[in-house]
CSV table of C-alpha atoms in Angstrom, one decimal:
chain,number,residue,atom,x,y,z
A,1,MET,CA,107.4,87.4,94.8
A,2,SER,CA,107.7,87.8,90.9
A,3,ARG,CA,104.6,87.7,89.0
A,4,ALA,CA,106.6,86.0,86.3
A,5,GLU,CA,105.6,82.5,85.5
A,6,GLN,CA,109.0,81.0,86.9
A,7,PRO,CA,109.4,78.9,90.1
A,8,SER,CA,109.7,80.9,93.0
A,9,ARG,CA,112.1,80.0,95.7
A,10,ARG,CA,108.9,79.0,97.8
A,11,THR,CA,107.3,76.8,95.0
A,12,LEU,CA,110.8,75.0,94.8
A,13,LEU,CA,111.0,74.6,98.6
A,14,ALA,CA,107.6,73.1,98.7
A,15,ALA,CA,108.2,70.9,95.6
A,16,ALA,CA,109.0,67.8,97.7
A,17,VAL,CA,106.0,68.1,99.7
A,18,VAL,CA,103.6,68.3,96.8
A,19,ALA,CA,105.2,65.3,95.2
A,20,ALA,CA,104.6,63.1,98.2
A,21,VAL,CA,101.1,64.0,98.1
A,22,ALA,CA,100.4,64.4,94.4
A,23,GLY,CA,97.9,61.4,93.2
A,24,SER,CA,97.0,60.5,96.7
A,25,ALA,CA,93.4,60.5,98.5
A,26,SER,CA,92.9,63.9,100.6
A,27,PRO,CA,93.9,63.3,103.9
A,28,ALA,CA,91.0,62.9,106.2
A,29,SER,CA,90.3,65.7,108.9
A,30,ALA,CA,92.4,64.7,112.0
A,31,GLY,CA,90.3,66.5,114.9
A,32,THR,CA,88.0,69.4,115.9
A,33,ALA,CA,88.7,72.5,114.3
A,34,THR,CA,88.1,75.7,115.9
A,35,THR,CA,85.3,77.3,113.5
A,36,THR,CA,82.7,75.9,111.1
A,37,LEU,CA,82.6,77.0,107.5
A,38,PRO,CA,80.5,79.6,106.2
A,39,THR,CA,77.6,78.7,104.2
A,40,GLY,CA,78.5,77.6,100.7
A,41,GLY,CA,82.1,77.0,101.6
A,42,ALA,CA,81.9,73.1,103.0
A,43,ASP,CA,84.5,70.9,102.2
A,44,PRO,CA,84.1,68.8,99.1
A,45,ASP,CA,84.3,65.5,101.3
A,46,GLY,CA,81.3,66.9,103.6
A,47,ALA,CA,83.4,67.8,106.4
A,48,ALA,CA,81.9,71.0,108.6
A,49,ALA,CA,84.8,71.9,110.1
A,50,ARG,CA,87.6,74.9,109.5
A,51,PRO,CA,91.1,72.7,108.7
A,52,VAL,CA,92.8,76.0,110.3
A,53,ASP,CA,93.8,76.9,114.0
A,54,ASN,CA,95.1,80.0,115.1
A,55,ARG,CA,96.6,80.5,118.7
A,56,ALA,CA,98.3,83.9,119.8
A,57,TRP,CA,99.7,85.5,123.0
A,58,THR,CA,98.8,89.3,123.5
A,59,SER,CA,97.3,89.8,126.9
A,60,TYR,CA,99.1,90.4,130.2
A,61,THR,CA,97.4,87.0,131.1
A,62,ASP,CA,99.1,85.4,128.3
A,63,TRP,CA,102.5,86.8,128.9
A,64,ARG,CA,102.3,85.7,132.4
A,65,THR,CA,101.6,81.9,131.7
A,66,GLY,CA,104.7,81.1,129.9
A,67,THR,CA,108.4,80.2,131.2
A,68,ALA,CA,110.2,83.4,131.7
A,69,ARG,CA,114.1,83.4,131.6
A,70,GLY,CA,114.9,87.2,132.1
A,71,THR,CA,111.8,88.4,130.3
A,72,ARG,CA,108.7,90.1,132.4
A,73,ALA,CA,105.2,91.1,131.2
A,74,VAL,CA,104.1,94.7,131.0
A,75,ALA,CA,100.7,95.5,131.2
A,76,GLY,CA,98.7,98.7,129.4
A,77,THR,CA,96.6,99.3,126.7
A,78,ARG,CA,98.6,96.8,124.4
A,79,PRO,CA,100.5,94.3,127.1
A,80,GLY,CA,103.7,93.2,125.6
A,81,LEU,CA,106.8,91.2,127.0
A,82,VAL,CA,110.2,92.9,127.6
A,83,ILE,CA,113.6,92.2,129.1
A,84,ALA,CA,113.6,92.4,132.6
A,85,LYS,CA,117.1,90.9,133.5
A,86,PRO,CA,119.3,89.3,130.7
A,87,ALA,CA,119.4,85.6,131.1
A,88,GLY,CA,123.0,85.6,129.7
A,89,THR,CA,125.4,87.0,126.8
A,90,THR,CA,125.9,85.2,123.6
A,91,ASP,CA,127.6,86.1,120.5
A,92,TYR,CA,126.2,85.7,117.2
A,93,THR,CA,127.8,85.8,113.7
A,94,ASP,CA,125.4,87.3,110.9
A,95,PRO,CA,125.6,85.0,108.2
A,96,HIS,CA,124.5,87.9,105.4
A,97,THR,CA,127.7,90.5,106.6
A,98,GLY,CA,130.2,88.2,108.7
A,99,ARG,CA,129.8,90.2,111.8
A,100,THR,CA,130.1,88.8,115.3
A,101,ALA,CA,128.9,90.8,118.2
A,102,ALA,CA,128.1,89.8,121.9
A,103,TRP,CA,124.4,90.5,122.7
A,104,GLU,CA,122.5,89.8,126.1
A,105,TYR,CA,119.3,87.9,125.6
A,106,ALA,CA,116.4,86.7,127.6
A,107,THR,CA,113.9,84.2,126.7
A,108,TRP,CA,110.3,83.4,127.1
A,109,THR,CA,108.4,79.9,126.2
A,110,SER,CA,104.7,79.7,125.9
A,111,PRO,CA,102.6,77.0,127.2
A,112,VAL,CA,102.3,74.1,125.1
A,113,HIS,CA,99.3,74.7,122.8
A,114,ARG,CA,97.4,71.4,121.4
A,115,LEU,CA,96.1,72.0,118.0
A,116,ALA,CA,92.3,71.5,117.6
A,117,VAL,CA,93.4,70.9,114.0
A,118,PRO,CA,96.3,68.3,113.9
A,119,ALA,CA,98.3,69.9,111.4
A,120,THR,CA,100.7,69.3,108.2
A,121,GLU,CA,101.9,73.0,108.2
A,122,ALA,CA,102.4,75.6,110.8
A,123,ILE,CA,103.3,79.7,110.1
A,124,ALA,CA,104.4,81.8,113.3
A,125,SER,CA,103.6,85.6,113.3
A,126,TRP,CA,104.8,88.3,115.6
A,127,ASN,CA,104.4,91.9,116.3
A,128,ALA,CA,107.2,93.9,118.0
A,129,HIS,CA,108.8,97.4,118.5
A,130,THR,CA,112.6,96.8,117.8
A,131,PRO,CA,114.7,99.9,118.7
A,132,GLY,CA,118.0,100.0,117.3
A,133,GLY,CA,120.1,97.8,119.4
A,134,THR,CA,117.9,95.3,119.4
A,135,TRP,CA,116.3,92.1,117.7
A,136,LEU,CA,114.3,89.0,118.4
A,137,GLN,CA,114.2,85.2,117.4
A,138,VAL,CA,110.9,83.2,116.9
A,139,GLU,CA,111.2,79.5,117.3
A,140,LEU,CA,108.8,76.6,117.3
A,141,LYS,CA,108.9,73.0,118.5
A,142,GLY,CA,106.2,70.6,118.0
A,143,THR,CA,105.0,67.3,119.1
A,144,TYR,CA,103.8,64.8,116.3
A,145,SER,CA,101.1,62.4,116.1
A,146,ASP,CA,103.3,59.4,117.3
A,147,GLY,CA,104.5,61.4,120.6
A,148,THR,CA,107.7,62.3,119.6
A,149,ASP,CA,108.9,66.1,119.1
A,150,THR,CA,110.8,68.0,116.5
A,151,PRO,CA,113.6,70.0,117.1
A,152,TRP,CA,113.5,73.6,118.0
A,153,TYR,CA,112.9,75.4,114.8
A,154,VAL,CA,114.1,78.9,113.8
A,155,MET,CA,111.1,80.4,112.5
A,156,GLY,CA,112.7,83.7,112.1
A,157,ARG,CA,115.3,86.0,113.3
A,158,TRP,CA,113.9,89.7,113.0
A,159,ALA,CA,114.7,93.3,113.6
A,160,ALA,CA,112.4,96.5,112.3
A,161,GLY,CA,115.7,97.9,111.3
A,162,ASP,CA,118.8,96.6,109.2
A,163,GLN,CA,121.7,98.1,110.9
A,164,ASP,CA,122.2,95.7,113.7
A,165,ILE,CA,121.3,92.4,112.1
A,166,ARG,CA,120.0,91.3,108.8
A,167,ARG,CA,116.5,89.9,109.1
A,168,THR,CA,116.8,86.4,108.0
A,169,SER,CA,114.9,83.0,107.6
A,170,VAL,CA,117.2,80.1,108.1
A,171,ASP,CA,117.6,77.3,105.4
A,172,ASP,CA,118.5,73.4,106.0
A,173,GLN,CA,116.2,72.9,109.2
A,174,SER,CA,114.9,69.3,109.1
A,175,ASP,CA,114.7,66.0,111.3
A,176,GLY,CA,113.7,63.8,108.1
A,177,ARG,CA,110.1,63.9,108.9
A,178,SER,CA,109.3,67.8,108.9
A,179,SER,CA,111.2,70.7,107.5
A,180,VAL,CA,111.4,74.5,107.6
A,181,TRP,CA,110.7,76.0,104.3
A,182,THR,CA,111.4,79.7,104.8
A,183,ASP,CA,108.6,80.7,106.8
A,184,THR,CA,106.5,77.6,106.8
A,185,LEU,CA,107.0,74.2,109.0
A,186,ALA,CA,105.8,71.4,106.9
A,187,VAL,CA,105.2,67.7,107.4
A,188,ASP,CA,107.5,66.1,104.6
A,189,ASP,CA,105.2,63.3,103.7
A,190,PRO,CA,101.4,64.3,104.6
A,191,ALA,CA,100.2,61.3,103.0
A,192,SER,CA,101.8,59.1,105.6
A,193,GLY,CA,99.4,60.5,108.2
A,194,LEU,CA,101.9,62.2,110.6
A,195,ARG,CA,100.8,65.4,111.5
A,196,LEU,CA,101.6,67.9,114.3
A,197,VAL,CA,99.4,67.5,117.1
A,198,SER,CA,101.0,70.5,119.2
A,199,TYR,CA,103.7,72.9,119.6
A,200,ARG,CA,105.1,75.6,121.9
A,201,LEU,CA,107.0,78.8,120.6
A,202,ARG,CA,110.1,80.2,121.9
A,203,LEU,CA,110.7,83.9,121.9
A,204,THR,CA,114.4,85.4,122.3
A,205,LEU,CA,114.9,88.9,122.8
A,206,TYR,CA,118.4,90.4,122.3
A,207,ARG,CA,120.1,93.7,123.1
A,208,ARG,CA,123.4,95.1,123.0
A,209,PRO,CA,125.2,94.4,126.3
A,210,GLY,CA,125.3,96.9,129.0
A,211,THR,CA,122.1,98.9,128.0
A,212,LYS,CA,118.7,99.1,129.1
A,213,LEU,CA,117.2,98.7,125.7
A,214,THR,CA,114.8,96.1,124.9
A,215,PRO,CA,112.5,94.6,122.5
A,216,THR,CA,108.8,95.0,123.0
A,217,VAL,CA,106.5,92.1,121.7
A,218,TRP,CA,102.7,92.4,121.6
A,219,ARG,CA,101.8,89.5,119.9
A,220,LEU,CA,103.1,85.8,119.3
A,221,GLY,CA,101.3,83.2,117.8
A,222,ALA,CA,101.2,80.3,115.1
A,223,MET,CA,98.6,79.2,112.4
A,224,GLY,CA,98.4,75.3,111.9
A,225,SER,CA,96.6,73.8,109.0
A,226,ASP,CA,95.7,70.8,107.4
A,227,ILE,CA,94.3,71.8,103.9
A,228,PRO,CA,92.6,69.2,102.1
A,229,ASP,CA,94.8,68.0,98.8
A,230,ARG,CA,92.7,69.6,95.8
A,231,PHE,CA,93.3,71.0,92.4
A,232,THR,CA,89.8,72.6,92.5
A,233,VAL,CA,87.4,74.0,95.5
A,234,PRO,CA,83.8,74.1,95.9
A,235,ALA,CA,82.2,77.2,94.7
A,236,THR,CA,80.7,79.7,96.8
A,237,GLU,CA,77.7,82.1,96.4
A,238,PRO,CA,78.0,85.9,96.3
A,239,GLY,CA,76.9,87.4,99.5
A,240,LEU,CA,78.0,90.9,99.5
A,241,ALA,CA,78.1,93.9,97.5
A,242,LYS,CA,80.7,96.4,99.0
A,243,GLU,CA,84.0,98.0,98.0
A,244,LEU,CA,86.6,99.7,100.8
A,245,ILE,CA,88.6,102.8,99.6
A,246,VAL,CA,92.1,101.3,99.7
A,247,PRO,CA,95.1,103.1,98.3
A,248,ARG,CA,96.5,102.3,95.2
A,249,TYR,CA,100.0,101.6,94.2
A,250,SER,CA,101.9,99.8,91.3
A,251,GLN,CA,104.9,97.6,91.7
A,252,GLU,CA,105.8,97.9,88.2
A,253,ILE,CA,106.7,101.9,88.3
A,254,HIS,CA,109.5,100.7,90.8
A,255,LYS,CA,111.2,98.3,88.1
A,256,GLY,CA,114.8,98.6,88.4
A,257,GLN,CA,114.7,100.3,91.6
A,258,TYR,CA,117.0,99.1,94.6
A,259,PRO,CA,117.9,95.8,92.7
A,260,GLU,CA,119.6,94.8,96.0
A,261,TYR,CA,116.2,93.8,97.1
A,262,ASP,CA,115.1,91.5,95.0
A,263,ASN,CA,116.2,92.4,91.6
A,264,GLY,CA,113.5,95.8,92.2
A,265,GLY,CA,110.2,96.6,92.1
A,266,GLU,CA,108.9,94.0,89.5
A,267,ALA,CA,109.3,91.5,92.7
A,268,TRP,CA,108.0,93.8,95.2
A,269,CYS,CA,104.1,92.1,95.1
A,270,SER,CA,104.1,91.6,98.9
A,271,PRO,CA,105.6,94.8,100.3
A,272,THR,CA,103.3,97.2,97.8
A,273,SER,CA,100.3,95.2,98.9
A,274,SER,CA,101.2,95.5,102.3
A,275,GLN,CA,101.7,99.4,102.1
A,276,MET,CA,98.4,99.7,100.7
A,277,ILE,CA,96.8,98.2,103.6
A,278,ILE,CA,98.9,100.2,106.1
A,279,GLU,CA,98.1,103.7,104.5
A,280,TYR,CA,94.4,102.4,104.7
A,281,TRP,CA,94.4,102.1,108.2
A,282,GLY,CA,96.3,105.6,108.2
A,283,GLY,CA,99.9,104.4,108.9
A,284,ARG,CA,102.5,107.1,107.4
A,285,LEU,CA,106.0,107.2,106.9
A,286,THR,CA,107.8,110.4,108.0
A,287,PRO,CA,110.4,112.4,105.6
A,288,GLU,CA,113.1,111.4,108.0
A,289,GLN,CA,112.1,107.5,107.6
A,290,LEU,CA,111.9,108.1,103.6
A,291,ALA,CA,115.1,110.6,103.5
A,292,TRP,CA,117.2,107.1,101.9
A,293,VAL,CA,114.9,106.8,99.1
A,294,ASP,CA,115.9,108.9,95.7
A,295,PRO,CA,113.9,111.8,95.6
A,296,SER,CA,113.2,111.2,92.0
A,297,TYR,CA,111.3,108.1,92.8
A,298,ALA,CA,107.3,107.9,92.8
A,299,ASP,CA,105.8,106.6,96.0
A,300,PRO,CA,108.8,106.2,98.2
A,301,GLN,CA,107.0,104.2,100.6
A,302,ILE,CA,106.8,101.3,98.5
A,303,CYS,CA,110.8,101.2,98.3
A,304,HIS,CA,110.7,101.5,102.2
A,305,ALA,CA,108.5,98.5,102.4
A,306,ALA,CA,110.9,96.5,100.3
A,307,ARG,CA,113.7,97.2,102.2
A,308,TYR,CA,112.2,96.8,105.6
A,309,THR,CA,110.3,93.3,104.7
A,310,TYR,CA,113.4,92.1,102.8
A,311,ASP,CA,114.4,88.8,104.0
A,312,TYR,CA,118.5,88.3,103.6
A,313,GLN,CA,118.1,84.2,103.4
A,314,TYR,CA,115.3,84.1,101.3
A,315,ALA,CA,116.5,86.9,99.0
A,316,GLY,CA,113.0,88.5,98.7
A,317,CYS,CA,110.2,90.3,100.2
A,318,GLY,CA,107.7,88.0,100.4
A,319,ASN,CA,108.4,86.2,103.7
A,320,TRP,CA,104.9,86.3,105.2
A,321,PRO,CA,105.4,86.8,108.8
A,322,PHE,CA,107.9,89.5,107.7
A,323,ASN,CA,105.3,91.6,106.1
A,324,ALA,CA,103.1,91.0,109.2
A,325,ALA,CA,105.4,92.2,111.5
A,326,TYR,CA,106.4,95.2,109.3
A,327,ALA,CA,102.7,96.1,109.2
A,328,ALA,CA,102.9,96.0,112.9
A,329,THR,CA,105.7,98.7,113.2
A,330,PHE,CA,102.8,101.2,112.3
A,331,GLU,CA,101.3,102.6,115.5
A,332,GLY,CA,98.1,101.1,116.4
A,333,LEU,CA,98.4,98.3,113.9
A,334,GLN,CA,98.7,94.4,114.3
A,335,GLY,CA,99.3,91.8,111.7
A,336,VAL,CA,98.9,87.9,111.7
A,337,VAL,CA,99.1,85.2,108.5
A,338,THR,CA,96.3,82.9,108.2
A,339,ARG,CA,94.7,80.8,106.0
A,340,LEU,CA,90.9,81.4,105.2
A,341,SER,CA,88.4,78.9,103.7
A,342,SER,CA,86.2,80.7,101.6
A,343,LEU,CA,85.1,83.6,99.4
A,344,THR,CA,82.6,83.9,102.0
A,345,ASP,CA,85.5,84.3,104.8
A,346,LEU,CA,86.7,87.5,102.7
A,347,GLU,CA,83.2,88.8,102.3
A,348,THR,CA,83.0,88.8,106.4
A,349,LEU,CA,85.7,90.4,106.7
A,350,ILE,CA,85.0,93.2,104.1
A,351,ALA,CA,81.7,94.0,105.2
A,352,ALA,CA,83.6,94.8,108.9
A,353,GLY,CA,85.9,97.0,106.8
A,354,ILE,CA,88.9,94.7,106.8
A,355,PRO,CA,90.6,94.1,103.4
A,356,ALA,CA,92.9,91.3,103.2
A,357,ILE,CA,96.1,90.5,101.0
A,358,THR,CA,95.9,87.1,99.4
A,359,SER,CA,98.6,84.8,98.1
A,360,GLN,CA,97.9,83.0,94.7
A,361,SER,CA,99.9,81.6,91.7
A,362,PHE,CA,97.9,80.8,87.9
A,363,LEU,CA,98.6,80.2,84.6
A,364,GLU,CA,97.6,83.5,82.5
A,365,LYS,CA,94.6,81.6,81.4
A,366,GLU,CA,93.4,80.7,84.8
A,367,LEU,CA,92.9,84.5,85.8
A,368,THR,CA,90.3,86.1,83.1
A,369,GLY,CA,91.9,90.0,82.8
A,370,ALA,CA,94.9,89.3,84.7
A,371,GLY,CA,97.0,89.4,81.4
A,372,TYR,CA,100.0,87.6,83.0
A,373,GLY,CA,100.7,84.0,85.0
A,374,THR,CA,102.8,83.7,88.2
A,375,ALA,CA,104.6,81.1,90.3
A,376,GLY,CA,103.4,83.4,93.4
A,377,HIS,CA,101.7,86.8,93.8
A,378,LEU,CA,100.1,88.8,96.7
A,379,MET,CA,97.0,91.2,95.8
A,380,THR,CA,94.5,93.2,98.2
A,381,VAL,CA,91.2,92.5,98.1
A,382,ILE,CA,89.1,95.4,98.8
A,383,GLY,CA,85.8,94.2,97.9
A,384,PHE,CA,83.1,92.6,95.8
A,385,THR,CA,80.7,93.5,92.9
A,386,ALA,CA,77.1,92.9,93.2
A,387,ASP,CA,77.5,89.8,90.8
A,388,GLY,CA,80.3,88.7,93.8
A,389,ASP,CA,83.3,89.1,91.4
A,390,VAL,CA,86.3,90.0,93.4
A,391,ILE,CA,87.6,93.7,93.3
A,392,ALA,CA,91.4,93.8,94.0
A,393,ASN,CA,94.2,96.1,94.0
A,394,ASP,CA,96.9,94.4,91.9
A,395,PRO,CA,100.1,95.6,92.3
A,396,ALA,CA,101.2,93.8,89.0
A,397,SER,CA,99.6,96.5,86.8
A,398,PRO,CA,101.4,99.5,84.6
A,399,SER,CA,100.1,102.3,86.9
A,400,ASN,CA,98.7,103.3,90.3
A,401,GLU,CA,95.6,104.1,88.0
A,402,ALA,CA,95.3,100.9,86.9
A,403,VAL,CA,95.6,98.8,89.9
A,404,ARG,CA,91.9,98.4,90.8
A,405,ARG,CA,90.9,95.3,88.8
A,406,VAL,CA,87.8,92.9,89.0
A,407,TYR,CA,88.5,89.5,88.9
A,408,ARG,CA,86.1,86.6,88.3
A,409,ARG,CA,84.8,84.8,91.3
A,410,ARG,CA,84.9,81.3,90.4
A,411,ASP,CA,88.5,82.1,88.9
A,412,TRP,CA,90.0,83.9,92.2
A,413,GLU,CA,88.6,81.4,94.8
A,414,ASN,CA,90.2,78.5,92.8
A,415,ILE,CA,93.6,80.1,92.1
A,416,TRP,CA,93.7,81.0,95.9
A,417,LEU,CA,92.4,78.3,97.8
A,418,ARG,CA,93.8,75.3,95.9
A,419,THR,CA,97.0,73.3,97.2
A,420,LYS,CA,97.9,71.8,93.9
A,421,ARG,CA,98.2,72.9,90.3
A,422,TYR,CA,100.0,72.6,86.8
A,423,ASN,CA,102.6,75.0,85.9
A,424,ALA,CA,103.0,76.1,82.2
A,425,SER,CA,105.5,72.8,81.8
A,426,GLY,CA,102.6,70.6,82.9
A,427,LYS,CA,104.3,69.8,86.1
A,428,VAL,CA,102.5,69.7,89.5
A,429,VAL,CA,103.3,72.4,92.0
A,430,SER,CA,101.8,73.7,95.0
A,431,GLY,CA,99.4,76.3,95.7
A,432,THR,CA,98.9,78.3,98.9
A,433,GLY,CA,95.5,76.7,100.0
A,434,GLY,CA,94.0,80.0,100.9
A,435,VAL,CA,97.0,82.0,102.8
A,436,CYS,CA,96.6,85.4,103.5
A,437,TYR,CA,97.8,88.4,105.8
A,438,LEU,CA,95.2,90.3,107.8
A,439,TYR,CA,96.1,93.5,109.0
A,440,PHE,CA,93.6,95.1,111.8
A,441,PRO,CA,93.8,98.0,114.6
A,442,ALA,CA,95.3,97.0,117.8
A,443,ARG,CA,92.1,97.9,119.3
A,444,PRO,CA,89.2,96.6,116.9
A,445,THR,CA,85.8,97.5,117.2
A,446,SER,CA,83.1,94.8,118.3
A,447,ARG,CA,82.3,94.7,114.8
A,448,GLN,CA,86.0,93.9,113.5
A,449,ARG,CA,86.4,91.6,116.6
A,450,ARG,CA,83.2,89.4,115.6
A,451,ALA,CA,84.4,89.3,112.0
A,452,LEU,CA,87.8,88.5,112.7
A,453,ALA,CA,86.6,85.5,115.2
A,454,ALA,CA,84.5,84.4,112.6
A,455,VAL,CA,87.4,83.5,110.4
A,456,GLY,CA,89.2,82.0,113.4
A,457,VAL,CA,91.6,85.0,114.2
A,458,ARG,CA,91.6,86.6,117.8
């Protein structure tokens, strides 16, 4: 996403949702949540529940609980789902290349998951290996609080590479009550009280006909949430002073490079942030993988991350699940998209050695020291000072050396956790409500597992 103060595609797509709730009362909590808020992070209305529900299928037992048509579960240190015997063959016309090709396919449909938090929004995540000649599609079908169902919504068509298909979100999906905005399924009118109370996920695996190729999916899940409608959030008390040593990369030094990927590096905050944390966990690209990049460019891995997170429909590198899926292509890593409730949540993760990528939007005056405003920007939170201020690797910096920033705690938690804000024209637009990417080991330590569970991720 660009750091410029102009409407991002996600902001424009979400405008209808914001308009529906602007000026309305905050929606009441509609169900029992999975985890309580940390001390200091209570809801302003006094609700003690976390308004986020995460569910993921990751274990051999999980994969055996779904409905399989041509797929099978595989055991091992990282259980997954693969094609066993295709359920059929279908043609797919790639909307971004115009090419039509035949593909064998197999499907897996999850059991119904009843949301602990009836949701206004849902975002799917997946982690998979897709060798050349394979790809996958993730769909979600929800049930509304009035007992009716949504259609099957496509939440992403994805491949790690870009030679077989162009990874893509799908626009113009709506039933008149909910809509998909790039990577987010949202109830059109949250003020009406309508919520999603449950959902199923459907995974379709594709391969070239007549081959033994298969994707392997290790993680599939979704985050449902009902974040209070708010311009400001309650303040939290500092609880941790710690800084993680995370590689520093600037998106700005890539300005003008590979403009076919969202006009070049100035818009690459998301893949740049992703690459920082991938390398923190030891992920490295080989010279062979980077051979396509102009050898005169510094940090070629940032160009690579931009290319392989790029959503050809969104026309940008800021598709949240595509970034999490990219991170999980590195051995031993998994990635999810979720929402956190407070800076206390981030402190819990940092204490366990887990940095986080947060999504926020703000006017220049709202984040002291930033020197810019943005309609949507990703940064990497790497720690907290003794005063509780946020230490962030901000890719919107003129050099790698300048990437480390310290931002005021109160500024940060408000621009990140709010759901509504005023833009430079005085118009009410959306905030992300605490969206973040979490990348962590496929086999986390017990301390890491406890920290992730404390913020609702398992």
